[in-house]
Coordinates of C-alpha atoms in Angstrom, one line a residue:
X202 CA -34.3 -65.5 2.8
X203 CA -36.5 -68.5 1.7
X204 CA -37.4 -69.0 5.3
X205 CA -38.3 -65.4 5.7
X206 CA -40.5 -65.5 2.6
X207 CA -42.1 -68.7 3.8
X208 CA -43.2 -67.0 7.0
X209 CA -44.9 -64.1 5.2
X210 CA -48.1 -65.9 4.2
X211 CA -49.7 -65.9 0.7
X212 CA -51.0 -63.3 -1.7
X213 CA -50.1 -59.5 -1.4
X214 CA -48.5 -60.1 2.0
X215 CA -46.0 -62.5 0.4
X216 CA -45.2 -60.1 -2.4
X217 CA -44.6 -57.2 0.1
X218 CA -42.3 -59.4 2.1
X219 CA -40.3 -60.4 -1.0
X220 CA -40.0 -56.8 -2.0
X221 CA -38.7 -55.8 1.4
X222 CA -36.1 -58.6 1.4
X223 CA -34.8 -57.5 -2.0
X224 CA -34.7 -53.9 -0.9
X225 CA -32.7 -54.8 2.2
X226 CA -30.1 -56.7 0.3
X227 CA -26.6 -55.2 0.7
X228 CA -25.4 -52.7 -1.9
X229 CA -22.7 -55.2 -3.1
X230 CA -25.4 -57.0 -5.2
X231 CA -25.9 -53.9 -7.2
X232 CA -22.3 -53.6 -8.4
X233 CA -21.6 -50.6 -10.7
X234 CA -23.8 -47.6 -10.2
X235 CA -25.2 -45.2 -12.7
X236 CA -23.8 -41.7 -12.3
X237 CA -20.3 -42.8 -11.1
X238 CA -17.4 -42.9 -13.5
X239 CA -18.5 -45.0 -16.5
X240 CA -21.9 -45.9 -15.1
X241 CA -22.9 -49.5 -15.6
X242 CA -19.9 -50.1 -17.9
X243 CA -16.4 -50.9 -16.7
X244 CA -13.9 -48.3 -17.8
X245 CA -11.3 -50.9 -18.6
X246 CA -13.6 -52.7 -20.9
X247 CA -14.7 -49.5 -22.6
X248 CA -11.1 -48.8 -23.6
X249 CA -10.4 -52.5 -24.2
X250 CA -7.5 -52.7 -21.8
X251 CA -6.8 -54.8 -18.7
X252 CA -6.6 -53.5 -15.1
X253 CA -2.8 -53.9 -15.2
X254 CA -2.5 -51.7 -18.3
X255 CA 0.1 -48.9 -18.1
X256 CA -0.7 -45.2 -18.7
X257 CA 0.9 -45.4 -22.1
X258 CA -1.3 -48.4 -23.1
X259 CA -4.4 -46.5 -21.8
X260 CA -3.5 -43.4 -23.8
X261 CA -2.9 -45.5 -26.9
X262 CA -6.2 -47.2 -26.7
X263 CA -8.0 -43.9 -26.1
X264 CA -6.5 -42.3 -29.2
X265 CA -7.5 -45.2 -31.4
X266 CA -11.1 -45.2 -30.2
X267 CA -11.3 -41.4 -30.3
X268 CA -10.3 -41.4 -33.9
X269 CA -12.9 -44.0 -34.7
X270 CA -15.8 -42.4 -32.8
X271 CA -15.0 -38.7 -32.8
X272 CA -18.1 -36.7 -34.1
X273 CA -15.9 -34.7 -36.5
X274 CA -14.6 -37.9 -38.0
X275 CA -17.9 -39.7 -38.2
X276 CA -18.6 -40.8 -41.8
X277 CA -22.0 -42.4 -41.6
X278 CA -23.2 -45.8 -40.4
X279 CA -19.8 -47.7 -40.5
X280 CA -18.6 -45.4 -37.7
X281 CA -21.4 -46.6 -35.4
X282 CA -21.5 -50.4 -35.3
X283 CA -25.0 -51.7 -34.9
X284 CA -26.5 -48.9 -37.1
X285 CA -27.0 -46.5 -34.3
X286 CA -26.2 -43.5 -36.4
X287 CA -24.4 -40.3 -35.3
X288 CA -26.1 -40.1 -32.0
X289 CA -24.9 -43.5 -30.9
X290 CA -21.4 -42.7 -32.0
X291 CA -21.5 -39.4 -30.0
X292 CA -22.6 -41.2 -26.9
X293 CA -19.9 -43.9 -27.4
X294 CA -17.3 -41.1 -27.7
X295 CA -18.5 -39.5 -24.5
X296 CA -18.2 -42.8 -22.7
X297 CA -14.7 -43.3 -24.1
X298 CA -13.6 -39.8 -22.9
X299 CA -15.1 -40.5 -19.4
X300 CA -13.2 -43.8 -19.2
X301 CA -9.9 -42.1 -20.2
X302 CA -10.4 -39.2 -17.7
X303 CA -11.0 -41.8 -15.0
X304 CA -8.0 -44.0 -15.7
X305 CA -5.4 -41.4 -16.7
X306 CA -5.4 -39.8 -13.2
X307 CA -3.5 -42.0 -10.7
X308 CA -5.6 -41.0 -7.7
X309 CA -8.9 -41.3 -9.5
X310 CA -7.9 -44.7 -10.9
X311 CA -7.1 -45.9 -7.4
X312 CA -10.6 -44.9 -6.2
X313 CA -12.1 -46.6 -9.2
X314 CA -10.2 -49.8 -8.6
X315 CA -11.3 -49.7 -5.0
X316 CA -14.9 -49.4 -6.1
X317 CA -14.5 -52.4 -8.3
X318 CA -13.1 -54.4 -5.4
X319 CA -15.5 -53.1 -2.8
X320 CA -18.8 -52.3 -4.4
X321 CA -20.6 -52.6 -1.1
X322 CA -19.2 -49.3 0.1
X323 CA -21.7 -47.4 -1.8
X324 CA -21.7 -44.0 0.0
X325 CA -17.9 -43.9 0.2
X326 CA -17.7 -44.1 -3.6
X327 CA -20.1 -41.3 -4.0
X328 CA -18.2 -39.1 -1.6
X329 CA -14.8 -39.7 -3.3
X330 CA -16.2 -39.3 -6.8
X331 CA -18.0 -36.0 -6.2
X332 CA -15.3 -34.6 -3.9
X333 CA -12.8 -34.9 -6.9
X334 CA -15.3 -33.7 -9.4
X335 CA -16.3 -30.6 -7.4
X336 CA -12.8 -29.8 -6.1
X337 CA -11.5 -26.4 -7.3
X338 CA -9.1 -26.5 -10.2
X339 CA -6.8 -23.9 -8.7
X340 CA -5.0 -24.5 -5.4
X341 CA -6.9 -22.9 -2.6
X342 CA -3.7 -21.7 -1.0
X343 CA -2.9 -19.7 -4.1
X344 CA -6.4 -18.1 -4.0
X345 CA -6.0 -17.2 -0.4
X346 CA -2.6 -15.7 -1.0
X347 CA -3.8 -13.6 -3.9
X348 CA -6.8 -12.4 -2.0
X349 CA -4.7 -11.4 1.0
X350 CA -2.2 -9.6 -1.2
X351 CA -5.0 -7.7 -3.0
X352 CA -6.5 -6.7 0.4
X353 CA -3.1 -5.6 1.6
X354 CA -2.5 -3.4 -1.4
X355 CA -5.9 -1.8 -1.1
X356 CA -5.3 -1.2 2.6
X357 CA -1.9 0.5 2.0
X358 CA -3.2 2.8 -0.7
X359 CA -6.3 3.6 1.3
X360 CA -4.2 4.5 4.4
X361 CA -2.0 6.7 2.2
X362 CA -5.1 8.5 0.9
X363 CA -6.3 9.1 4.4
X364 CA -2.9 10.3 5.5
X365 CA -2.7 12.8 2.6
X366 CA -6.2 14.1 3.5
X367 CA -5.0 14.8 7.0
X368 CA -1.9 16.6 5.7
X369 CA -4.0 18.7 3.3
X370 CA -6.4 19.6 6.2
X371 CA -3.6 20.5 8.6
X372 CA -2.1 22.8 5.9
X373 CA -5.3 24.9 6.1
X374 CA -5.4 25.2 9.9
X375 CA -3.8 28.5 10.8
X376 CA -2.0 27.2 13.9
X377 CA 0.0 24.6 11.9
X378 CA 0.3 26.7 8.8
X379 CA 1.9 29.6 10.6
X380 CA 4.4 27.3 12.4
X381 CA 5.3 25.5 9.2
X382 CA 5.8 28.9 7.3
X383 CA 8.1 30.2 10.1
X384 CA 10.2 27.0 9.9
X385 CA 10.4 27.2 6.1
X386 CA 11.6 30.8 6.3
X387 CA 14.2 30.0 9.0
X388 CA 15.5 27.2 6.8
X389 CA 15.5 29.4 3.7
X390 CA 13.1 27.3 1.8
X391 CA 10.7 30.1 0.8
X392 CA 13.5 32.5 -0.3
X393 CA 14.2 30.4 -3.3
X394 CA 10.9 31.4 -4.8
X395 CA 12.1 35.0 -5.4
X396 CA 13.8 34.6 -8.8
X397 CA 14.3 37.1 -11.6
X398 CA 15.1 37.0 -15.3
X399 CA 14.5 34.0 -17.5
X400 CA 14.0 31.7 -14.5
X401 CA 11.2 33.8 -13.2
X402 CA 8.0 31.8 -12.6
X403 CA 4.4 32.7 -12.4
X404 CA 2.6 33.4 -9.1
X405 CA 0.6 30.2 -9.5
X406 CA 3.8 28.1 -9.7
X407 CA 5.4 29.9 -6.7
X408 CA 2.2 29.3 -4.7
X409 CA 2.1 25.6 -5.5
X410 CA 5.8 25.3 -4.5
X411 CA 5.2 27.1 -1.2
X412 CA 2.2 24.8 -0.6
X413 CA 4.3 21.7 -1.1
X414 CA 7.0 23.0 1.2
X415 CA 4.5 23.7 4.0
X416 CA 3.0 20.2 3.6
X417 CA 6.4 18.6 3.7
X418 CA 7.3 20.4 6.9
X419 CA 4.0 19.4 8.5
X420 CA 4.7 15.8 7.5
X421 CA 8.1 15.9 9.2
X422 CA 7.3 18.0 12.2
X423 CA 3.8 16.8 13.2
X424 CA 3.2 13.3 14.5
X425 CA -0.3 12.3 13.3
X426 CA -1.8 9.5 15.3
X427 CA -5.0 7.5 15.1
X428 CA -6.8 6.6 11.9
X429 CA -4.9 9.2 9.9
X430 CA -1.4 8.3 10.9
X431 CA 1.4 7.7 8.4
X432 CA 0.9 4.1 7.0
X433 CA 3.6 1.6 7.8
X434 CA 4.2 -1.5 5.7
X435 CA 4.2 -3.9 8.6
X436 CA 0.6 -2.8 9.5
X437 CA -1.0 -4.3 6.4
X438 CA -2.8 -7.6 6.5
X439 CA -0.1 -9.7 4.8
X440 CA 2.6 -8.7 7.2
X441 CA 0.2 -9.1 10.2
X442 CA -0.5 -12.7 9.1
X443 CA 3.2 -13.5 8.5
X444 CA 4.2 -11.9 11.9
X445 CA 1.3 -13.4 13.8
X446 CA 3.4 -16.2 15.5
X447 CA 6.0 -13.5 16.5
X448 CA 3.3 -11.3 18.0
X449 CA 1.7 -14.2 19.8
X450 CA 5.0 -15.3 21.4
X451 CA 5.7 -11.6 22.3
X452 CA 2.3 -11.3 24.0
X453 CA 2.8 -14.6 25.9
X454 CA 6.3 -13.4 27.1
X455 CA 4.8 -10.0 28.1
X456 CA 1.9 -11.5 29.9
X457 CA 4.2 -13.8 31.9
X458 CA 6.4 -10.8 32.7
X459 CA 3.3 -8.9 33.9
X460 CA 2.1 -11.7 36.1
X461 CA 5.6 -12.2 37.6
X462 CA 6.3 -8.5 38.2
X463 CA 3.0 -7.2 39.5
X464 CA 1.1 -10.2 40.7
X465 CA 3.8 -12.4 42.2
X466 CA 6.3 -9.7 43.3
X467 CA 3.7 -7.0 43.9
X468 CA 5.7 -4.2 42.4
X469 CA 4.2 -0.7 41.8
X470 CA 2.9 0.1 38.3
X471 CA 4.9 2.5 36.2
X472 CA 3.5 5.2 34.0
X473 CA 3.2 3.0 30.9
X474 CA 1.6 0.2 32.9
X475 CA -0.9 2.7 34.4
X476 CA -1.9 4.1 31.0
X477 CA -2.2 0.6 29.7
X478 CA -4.7 -0.4 32.4
X479 CA -6.7 2.9 31.9
X480 CA -6.8 2.2 28.1
X481 CA -8.2 -1.3 28.8
X482 CA -10.8 0.1 31.1
X483 CA -11.9 2.6 28.4
X484 CA -12.0 -0.1 25.8
X485 CA -9.9 1.9 23.4
X486 CA -7.4 0.7 20.8
X487 CA -3.8 1.8 21.0
X488 CA -4.2 4.2 18.0
X489 CA -7.3 5.7 19.6
X490 CA -5.6 6.2 22.9
X491 CA -2.5 7.7 21.3
X492 CA -4.7 10.3 19.5
X493 CA -5.7 11.8 22.9
X494 CA -4.0 15.0 24.1
X495 CA -1.2 14.8 26.6
X496 CA -3.1 16.8 29.1
X497 CA -6.0 14.3 29.0
X498 CA -3.6 11.5 29.9
X499 CA -2.1 13.6 32.7
X500 CA -5.6 14.1 34.0
X501 CA -6.2 10.3 34.0
X502 CA -3.0 9.8 36.0
X503 CA -3.8 12.5 38.5
X504 CA -7.2 10.9 39.1
X505 CA -5.6 7.5 39.5
X506 CA -8.0 5.9 37.0
X507 CA -5.9 2.7 36.9
X508 CA -7.7 1.9 40.1
X509 CA -11.1 0.3 39.2
X510 CA -13.1 2.2 41.8
X511 CA -11.7 5.5 40.7
X512 CA -12.5 4.7 37.1
X513 CA -16.1 3.8 37.8
X514 CA -16.5 7.2 39.6
X515 CA -15.0 9.0 36.6
X516 CA -17.2 7.0 34.2
X517 CA -20.4 8.0 36.0
X518 CA -19.3 11.7 36.1
X519 CA -18.6 11.6 32.4
X520 CA -22.1 10.1 31.7
X521 CA -23.7 12.8 33.9
X522 CA -21.9 15.6 32.1
X523 CA -22.9 14.2 28.8
X524 CA -26.6 14.1 29.9
X525 CA -26.3 17.7 31.0
X526 CA -24.8 18.8 27.7
X527 CA -27.5 17.0 25.8
X528 CA -30.2 18.5 27.9
X529 CA -28.9 22.0 27.2
X530 CA -28.2 21.4 23.5
X531 CA -30.9 23.1 21.3
X532 CA -30.6 20.3 18.7
X533 CA -31.3 17.7 21.4
X534 CA -34.2 19.7 22.7
X535 CA -35.7 19.9 19.2
X536 CA -35.3 16.2 18.8
X537 CA -37.0 15.4 22.1
X538 CA -39.8 17.8 21.2
X539 CA -40.2 16.1 17.8
X540 CA -40.2 12.6 19.4
X541 CA -42.9 13.7 21.8
X542 CA -45.2 15.4 19.3
X543 CA -44.6 13.9 15.9
X544 CA -42.2 11.0 16.4
X545 CA -42.5 7.4 15.3
X546 CA -45.8 5.7 16.0
X547 CA -47.9 8.9 15.7
X548 CA -50.4 8.9 12.9
X549 CA -51.1 12.3 11.3
X550 CA -53.0 13.5 8.3
X551 CA -51.8 16.2 6.0
X552 CA -54.4 18.5 4.5
X553 CA -54.2 19.2 0.8

């Protein structure tokens, strides 16, 4: 370093050269750093123990010093050696508490001892210190589990609400209500409402009971599909996560079976396989495809839509039909007329 300083000349140039040499010294020369652990003080010296002290010895030293410097126990100048007063005693107590928090934890104590032995690894000490300070107090796995359970409970009750809405709606549709009423009469469920004497009930009670009977029959006889289907416990998020490995293995086995059967052996597609290919072409989920009417699926099979070329022709036809319907729809005509005359981008003034 002397040689470097000698080659820098005299005056301001020499001072600048010396400053750069000092600035470029390794971090080891700086030793303890303010803001990490006990700052410029050594935690062991703050508590008055050696680096080989046990946890019991550290705790004992902390209790003795805490009794001496605790703000609630401060009794004037004697509690703060050097005449620093209450403020100095308070700062001393905070330093003692920091030293104890550092040394009582085994992992943090290891990091601190490593910093004392390797002060040159400046950024590593910062990372370990603040990663422990900012780490969540609660296990992240517990937080994730509680969150998933809460979402699953909300999912289940939301699905039940949608399912009950669908049942209430179907109970008002004449087609299903008449069928459910006939089934109830055949099973003798509605005859029980005709009672006499003390057990006789009001018309409102009888009507409510009939309504519940009709809804129960609709639940049992009608298979609701799509977004309003009856919720199943294994469809919620928690079970989907737990069963994810099983579903993955199942899909891999199914895919290998598909490749072997239809690609390698060249077998003909069955009905289920044809419907699966059609569903994939239409980009529909399983629940959406299941909600379609049976005659629609039969039409798909009759037109051989599992063949890509046939599906493309069908898709263009559907788009053309949609355009014709929209062209004939009065609401669409009004919308186009409004877009042409008064739509976005047209500046108009309204007279008072």
